[in-house]
XYZ file of C-alpha atoms in Angstrom:
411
model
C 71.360 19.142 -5.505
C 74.479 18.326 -3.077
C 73.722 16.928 -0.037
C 73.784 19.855 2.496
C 71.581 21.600 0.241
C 68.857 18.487 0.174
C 69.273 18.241 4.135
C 68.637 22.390 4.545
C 65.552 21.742 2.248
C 64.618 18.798 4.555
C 64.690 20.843 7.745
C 62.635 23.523 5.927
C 59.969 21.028 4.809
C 59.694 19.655 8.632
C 59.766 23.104 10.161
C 56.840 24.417 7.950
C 54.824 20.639 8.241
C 55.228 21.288 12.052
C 54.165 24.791 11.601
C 51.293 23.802 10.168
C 50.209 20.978 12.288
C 50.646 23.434 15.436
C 47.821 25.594 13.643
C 45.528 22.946 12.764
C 45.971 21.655 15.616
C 45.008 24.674 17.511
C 41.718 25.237 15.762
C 40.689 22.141 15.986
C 41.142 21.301 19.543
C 37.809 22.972 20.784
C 36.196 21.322 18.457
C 37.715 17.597 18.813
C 37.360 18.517 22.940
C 33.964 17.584 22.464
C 33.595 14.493 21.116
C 37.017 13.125 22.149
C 36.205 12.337 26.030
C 33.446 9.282 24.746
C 36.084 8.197 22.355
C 38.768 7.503 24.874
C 36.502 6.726 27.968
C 35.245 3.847 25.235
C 38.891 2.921 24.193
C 39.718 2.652 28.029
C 37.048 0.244 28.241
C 37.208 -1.585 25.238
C 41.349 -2.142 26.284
C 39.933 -3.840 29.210
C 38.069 -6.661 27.473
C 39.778 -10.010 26.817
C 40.515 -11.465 23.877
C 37.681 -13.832 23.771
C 35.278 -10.762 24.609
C 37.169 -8.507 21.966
C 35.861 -11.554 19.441
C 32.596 -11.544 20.457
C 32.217 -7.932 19.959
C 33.712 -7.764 16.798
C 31.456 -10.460 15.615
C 28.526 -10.085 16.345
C 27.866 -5.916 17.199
C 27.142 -6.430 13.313
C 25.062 -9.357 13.300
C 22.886 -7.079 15.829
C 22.689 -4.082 13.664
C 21.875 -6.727 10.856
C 19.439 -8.126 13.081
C 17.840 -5.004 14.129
C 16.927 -3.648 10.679
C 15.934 -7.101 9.473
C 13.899 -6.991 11.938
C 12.519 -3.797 11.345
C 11.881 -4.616 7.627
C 10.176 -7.577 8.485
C 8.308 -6.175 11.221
C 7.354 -2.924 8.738
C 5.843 -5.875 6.038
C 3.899 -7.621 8.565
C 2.168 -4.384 9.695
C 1.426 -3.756 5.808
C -0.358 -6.785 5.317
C -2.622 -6.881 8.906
C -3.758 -3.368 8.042
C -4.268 -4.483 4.430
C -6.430 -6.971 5.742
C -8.459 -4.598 8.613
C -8.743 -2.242 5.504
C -10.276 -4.758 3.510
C -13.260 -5.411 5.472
C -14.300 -1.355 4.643
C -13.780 -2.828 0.917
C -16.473 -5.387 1.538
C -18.311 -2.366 2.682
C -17.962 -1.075 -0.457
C -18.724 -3.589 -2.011
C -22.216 -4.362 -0.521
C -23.180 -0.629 -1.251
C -22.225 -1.185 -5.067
C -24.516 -3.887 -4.990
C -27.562 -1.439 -3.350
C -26.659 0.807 -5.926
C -27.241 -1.446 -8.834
C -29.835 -3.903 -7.503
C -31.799 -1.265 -6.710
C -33.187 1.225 -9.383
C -33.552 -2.410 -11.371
C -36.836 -2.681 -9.058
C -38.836 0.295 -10.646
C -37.976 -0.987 -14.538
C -37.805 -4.721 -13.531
C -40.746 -6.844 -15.693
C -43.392 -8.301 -13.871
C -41.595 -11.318 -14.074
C -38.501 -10.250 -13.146
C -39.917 -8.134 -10.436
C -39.364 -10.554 -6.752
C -35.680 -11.756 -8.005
C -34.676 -7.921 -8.028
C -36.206 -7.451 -4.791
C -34.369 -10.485 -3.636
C -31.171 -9.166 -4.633
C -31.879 -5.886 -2.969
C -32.641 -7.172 0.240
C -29.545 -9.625 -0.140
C -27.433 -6.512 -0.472
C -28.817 -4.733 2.288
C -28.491 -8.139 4.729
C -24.762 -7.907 3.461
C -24.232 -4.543 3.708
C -25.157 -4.882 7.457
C -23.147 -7.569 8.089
C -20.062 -6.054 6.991
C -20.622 -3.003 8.994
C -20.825 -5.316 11.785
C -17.836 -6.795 10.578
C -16.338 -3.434 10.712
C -17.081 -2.513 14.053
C -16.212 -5.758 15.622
C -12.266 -4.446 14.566
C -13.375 -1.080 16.586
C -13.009 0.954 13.860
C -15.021 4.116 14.000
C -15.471 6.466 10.807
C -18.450 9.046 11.173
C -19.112 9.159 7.212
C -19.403 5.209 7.095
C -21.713 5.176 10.438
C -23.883 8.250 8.662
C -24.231 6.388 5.328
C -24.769 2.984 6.740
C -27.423 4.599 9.305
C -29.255 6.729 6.199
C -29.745 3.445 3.965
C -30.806 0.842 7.048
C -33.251 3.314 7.952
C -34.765 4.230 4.796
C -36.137 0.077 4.047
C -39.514 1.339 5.529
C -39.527 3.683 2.165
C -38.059 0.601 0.058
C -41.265 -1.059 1.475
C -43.640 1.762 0.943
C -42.293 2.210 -2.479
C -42.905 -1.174 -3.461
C -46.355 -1.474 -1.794
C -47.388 1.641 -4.458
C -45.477 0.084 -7.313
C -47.180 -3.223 -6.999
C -50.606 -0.700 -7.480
C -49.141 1.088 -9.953
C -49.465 4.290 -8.193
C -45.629 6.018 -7.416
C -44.764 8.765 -9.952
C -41.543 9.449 -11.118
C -40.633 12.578 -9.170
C -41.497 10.039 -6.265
C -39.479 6.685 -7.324
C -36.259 9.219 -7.515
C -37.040 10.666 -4.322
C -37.088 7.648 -2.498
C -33.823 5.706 -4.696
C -31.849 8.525 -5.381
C -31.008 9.481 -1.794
C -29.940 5.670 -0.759
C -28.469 4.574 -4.050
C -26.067 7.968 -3.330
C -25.419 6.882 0.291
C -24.297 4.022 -0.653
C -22.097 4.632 -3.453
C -20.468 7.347 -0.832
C -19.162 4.389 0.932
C -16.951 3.343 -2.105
C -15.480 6.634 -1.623
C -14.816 6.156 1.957
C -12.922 3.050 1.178
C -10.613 5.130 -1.153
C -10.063 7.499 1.463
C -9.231 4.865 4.133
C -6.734 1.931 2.682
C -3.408 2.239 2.515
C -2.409 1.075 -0.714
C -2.185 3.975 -3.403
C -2.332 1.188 -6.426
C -5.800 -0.153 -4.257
C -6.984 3.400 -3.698
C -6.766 4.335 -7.460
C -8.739 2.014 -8.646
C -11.656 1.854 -5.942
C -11.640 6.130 -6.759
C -12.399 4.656 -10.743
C -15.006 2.249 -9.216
C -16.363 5.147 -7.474
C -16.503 6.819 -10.637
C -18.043 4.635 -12.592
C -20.711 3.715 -9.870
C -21.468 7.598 -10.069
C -21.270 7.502 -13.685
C -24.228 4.651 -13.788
C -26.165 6.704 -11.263
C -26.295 9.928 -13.346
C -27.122 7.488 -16.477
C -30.250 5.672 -14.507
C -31.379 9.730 -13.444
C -31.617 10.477 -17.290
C -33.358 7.492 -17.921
C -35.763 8.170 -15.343
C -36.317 11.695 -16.580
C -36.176 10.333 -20.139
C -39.092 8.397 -19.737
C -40.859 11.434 -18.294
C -39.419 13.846 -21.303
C -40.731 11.199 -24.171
C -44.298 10.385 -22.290
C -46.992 12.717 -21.374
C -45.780 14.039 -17.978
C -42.823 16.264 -20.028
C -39.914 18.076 -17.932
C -40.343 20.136 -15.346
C -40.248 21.329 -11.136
C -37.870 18.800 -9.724
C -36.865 16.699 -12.400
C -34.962 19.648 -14.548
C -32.761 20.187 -11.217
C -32.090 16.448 -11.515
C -31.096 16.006 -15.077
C -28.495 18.763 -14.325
C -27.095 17.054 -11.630
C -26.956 14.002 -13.780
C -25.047 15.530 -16.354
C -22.555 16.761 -13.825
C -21.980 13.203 -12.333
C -21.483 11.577 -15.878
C -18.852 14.531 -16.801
C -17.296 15.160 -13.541
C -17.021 11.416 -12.848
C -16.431 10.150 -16.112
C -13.031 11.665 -16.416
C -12.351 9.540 -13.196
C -13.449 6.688 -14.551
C -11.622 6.290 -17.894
C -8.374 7.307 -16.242
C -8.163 5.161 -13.172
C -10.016 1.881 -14.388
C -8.381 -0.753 -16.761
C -8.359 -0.237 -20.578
C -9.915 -3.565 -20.956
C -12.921 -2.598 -18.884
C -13.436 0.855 -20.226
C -13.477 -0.301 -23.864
C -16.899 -1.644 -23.914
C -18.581 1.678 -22.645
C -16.456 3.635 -25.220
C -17.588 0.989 -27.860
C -20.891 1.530 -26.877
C -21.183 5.551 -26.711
C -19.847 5.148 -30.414
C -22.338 2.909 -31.378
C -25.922 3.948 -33.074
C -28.087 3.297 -29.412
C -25.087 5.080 -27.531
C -25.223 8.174 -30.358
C -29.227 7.790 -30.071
C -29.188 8.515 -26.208
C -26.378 11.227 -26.795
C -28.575 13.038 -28.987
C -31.866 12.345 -26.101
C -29.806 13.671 -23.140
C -28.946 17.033 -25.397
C -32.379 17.556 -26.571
C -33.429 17.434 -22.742
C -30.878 19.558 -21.224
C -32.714 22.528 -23.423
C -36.168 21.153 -23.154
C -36.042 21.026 -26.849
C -40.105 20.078 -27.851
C -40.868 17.233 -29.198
C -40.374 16.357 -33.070
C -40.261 14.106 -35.793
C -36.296 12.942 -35.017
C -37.314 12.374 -31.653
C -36.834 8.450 -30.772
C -39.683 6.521 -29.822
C -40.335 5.489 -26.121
C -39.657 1.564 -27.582
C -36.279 2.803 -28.942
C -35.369 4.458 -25.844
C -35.863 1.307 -24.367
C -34.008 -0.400 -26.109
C -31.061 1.934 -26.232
C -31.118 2.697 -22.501
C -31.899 -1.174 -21.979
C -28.440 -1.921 -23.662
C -26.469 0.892 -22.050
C -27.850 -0.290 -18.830
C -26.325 -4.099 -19.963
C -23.226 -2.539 -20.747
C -22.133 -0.728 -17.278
C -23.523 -3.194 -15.070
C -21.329 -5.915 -17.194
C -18.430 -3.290 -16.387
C -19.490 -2.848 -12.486
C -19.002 -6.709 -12.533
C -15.821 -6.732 -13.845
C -14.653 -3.671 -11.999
C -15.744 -5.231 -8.740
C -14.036 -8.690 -9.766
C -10.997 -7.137 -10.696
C -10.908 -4.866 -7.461
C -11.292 -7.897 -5.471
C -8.685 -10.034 -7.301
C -6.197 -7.007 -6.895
C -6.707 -6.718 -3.317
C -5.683 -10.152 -2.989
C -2.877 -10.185 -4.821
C -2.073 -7.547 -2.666
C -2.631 -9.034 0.219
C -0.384 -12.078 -0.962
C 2.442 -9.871 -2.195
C 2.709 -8.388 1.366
C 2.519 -12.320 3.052
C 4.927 -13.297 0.460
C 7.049 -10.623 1.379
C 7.023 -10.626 5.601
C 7.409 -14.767 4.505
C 10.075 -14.337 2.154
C 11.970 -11.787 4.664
C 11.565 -13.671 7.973
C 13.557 -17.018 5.862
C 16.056 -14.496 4.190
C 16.602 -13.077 7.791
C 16.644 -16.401 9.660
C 19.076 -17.931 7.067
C 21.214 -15.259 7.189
C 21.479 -15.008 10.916
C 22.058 -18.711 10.996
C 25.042 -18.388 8.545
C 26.522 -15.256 10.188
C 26.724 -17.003 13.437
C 28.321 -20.420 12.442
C 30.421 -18.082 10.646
C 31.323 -16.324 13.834
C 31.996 -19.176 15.544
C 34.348 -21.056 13.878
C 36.566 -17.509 12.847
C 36.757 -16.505 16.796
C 37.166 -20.831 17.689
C 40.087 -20.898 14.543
C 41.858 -17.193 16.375
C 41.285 -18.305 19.510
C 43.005 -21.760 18.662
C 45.774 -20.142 16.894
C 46.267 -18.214 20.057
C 46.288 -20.783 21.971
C 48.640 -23.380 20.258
C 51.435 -20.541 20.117
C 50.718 -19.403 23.812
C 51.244 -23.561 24.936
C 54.410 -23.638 22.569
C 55.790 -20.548 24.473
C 54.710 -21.772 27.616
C 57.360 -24.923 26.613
C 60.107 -22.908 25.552
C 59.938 -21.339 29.069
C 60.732 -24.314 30.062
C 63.208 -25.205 27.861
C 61.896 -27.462 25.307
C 63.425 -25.813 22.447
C 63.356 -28.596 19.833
C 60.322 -28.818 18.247
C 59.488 -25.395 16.058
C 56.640 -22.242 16.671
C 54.405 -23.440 14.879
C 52.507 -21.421 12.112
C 55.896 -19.476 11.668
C 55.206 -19.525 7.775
C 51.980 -17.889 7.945
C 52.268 -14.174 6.305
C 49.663 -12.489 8.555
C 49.849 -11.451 12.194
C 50.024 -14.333 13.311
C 52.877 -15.452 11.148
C 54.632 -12.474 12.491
C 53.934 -13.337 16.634
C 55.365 -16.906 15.888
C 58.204 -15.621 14.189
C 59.039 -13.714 16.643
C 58.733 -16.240 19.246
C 60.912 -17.597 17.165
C 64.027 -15.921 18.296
C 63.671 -17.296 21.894
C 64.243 -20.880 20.814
């Protein structure tokens, strides 16, 4: 291609680039009208700032944004961990209506011997149960289930006492012992539930809903042992104990699903090696013979075995309530300390940081700022004629280089 035919396909290329610009430029100026006017009212301002101001902006309008979310993040952990910790006093809640729940239905199958400890350790867990609510209110915290529950077991202790006054005379049936029990052990396992419901912490929350579960899971157990006892004595089944027995087959299915899927392996293992065991196949085959009434025959286990069986299973979940309740506690904690360790750990990271950024800051904008200032001096001396001594940083191959090179022509 000769060179009047490259310059003719020049002119073409420019007319059509200009062409095309026009166009574009044509649709987009509505558009660009609307966000242009805070770009250049901005620029005009910014153009306005001195040099030392220009620094300062460009140093540290990052270090702000930087500070801002660290800030935030920190800020975000810190809230984690106080509610964490308001949350846990409705875990101590919990925890003192476990206790109810276990301590107890101990009293109507507790020896003689045996009999004032396990009163003891009910009224224990009701004088702790009470102080934690207090404990709980003190934050203001108001939860209508909790106040219900809480209300229904403090004022059912005149029943504990009546109940007790007829045990110690051997009078209270069993459709009566369950009748008083039943009602607060329930109340107060509802308030493991509530705990679920109210913390924050999904990891937490899953495994108080398997502690829930396996506190339900216990009750339904203790209702076929009470009905057991009735089923292998005299009394038989019947009126208000065959309602029971279904509803305690309802909590050990319902809630044992729960149980095995939200607590730790390690925990569960003993209840599954116990339902595989002879006692645990031995009260299998009891609780199937009573959901149909089946009479009475010569495979039916003795009142003695049943004690012994139910005796063992009773060993066996109360050894896992325990270690359910341990382990619950201990992960709360390390909870708790995660969520410190964190707001700690962020506060330094964001402190250090800030610390560096700013030092950094300083000496860039003092090092510019110098630079500026040396060849600004050295031009102020060539104005007036001291032309020997050389611009300095005139071999530097950055801006700078470049502003002192070209001073360097006036020399």
């Amino acid at each position: 291609m000769d060179w009047t035919s490259r310059k003719r396909h020049f002119t073409t290329m420019k007319r059509s680039a200009s062409t095309l610009l026009h166009v574009g430029s044509n649709f987009f100026h509505p558009f660009m009208g609307r966000f242009s006017s805070p770009g250049v009212a901005l620029e005009k301002t910014v153009k306005n700032f001195s040099l030392r101001s220009l620094l300062y902006l460009i140093a540290f309008a990052p270090l702000a944004a930087f500070l801002f979310l660290s800030i935030s993040s920190v800020w975000t952990s810190y809230n984690r961990y106080v509610n964490l910790e308001k949350q846990l006093v409705v875990q101590r809640l919990a925890n003192a209506g476990a206790a109810i729940a276990v301590v107890l239905p101990s009293e109507g199958v507790a020896p003689p011997d045996k009999l004032a400890q396990k009163r003891k350790e009910t009224d224990d867990a009701l004088v702790a149960l009470k102080q934690a609510y207090d404990d709980w209110k003190t934050l203001g915290k108001v939860d209508p289930a909790i106040d219900a529950a809480v209300s229904f077991v403090m004022e059912r202790k005149d029943r504990i006492n009546g109940f007790r006054a007829k045990l110690d005379n051997n009078a209270p049936n069993l459709s009566e012992e369950v009748a008083v029990l039943q009602p607060i052990v329930g109340n107060s396992i509802s308030l493991i539930a509530r705990s679920s419901a109210t913390i924050g912490d999904l990891d937490l929350a899953r495994f108080i809903d398997g502690y829930h579960a396996l506190m339900q899971v216990n009750d339904g157990s203790l209702i076929e042992g009470v009905v057991a006892r009735s089923y292998l004595g005299e009394e038989g089944i019947g009126g208000p104990l065959v309602n029971l027995l279904s509803h305690a087959r309802e909590l050990k299915q319902i809630y044992g699903v729960t149980m095995r899927a939200f607590l730790p392996a390690d925990i569960i293992a003993s209840f599954e090696a116990f339902q595989k065991s002879d006692q645990g196949k031995m009260l299998d085959a009891l609780a199937k013979d009573m959901a149909v009434n089946a009479p009475k025959g010569p495979t039916t286990i003795s009142m003695a075995q049943f004690g012994e069986a139910a005796n063992a299973a009773t060993r066996t979940r109360f050894e896992m309530i325990a270690k359910t309740g341990i382990a619950l506690n201990a992960a709360a904690q390390a909870r708790k300390d995660a969520l410190y360790s964190d707001f700690i750990e962020g506060s330094v990271i964001a402190l250090l940081v800030t610390v560096l950024v700013i030092i950094l800051c300083i000496v860039v904008m003092r090092t510019v700022s110098g630079i500026i200032r040396v060849i600004e001096l050295r031009m102020g001396e060539l104005a007036e004629g001291k032309t020997e001594a050389p611009i300095p940083f005139s071999t530097r191959q950055d801006q700078f280089g470049s502003i002192a090179r070209s001073v360097e022509v006036f020399r």
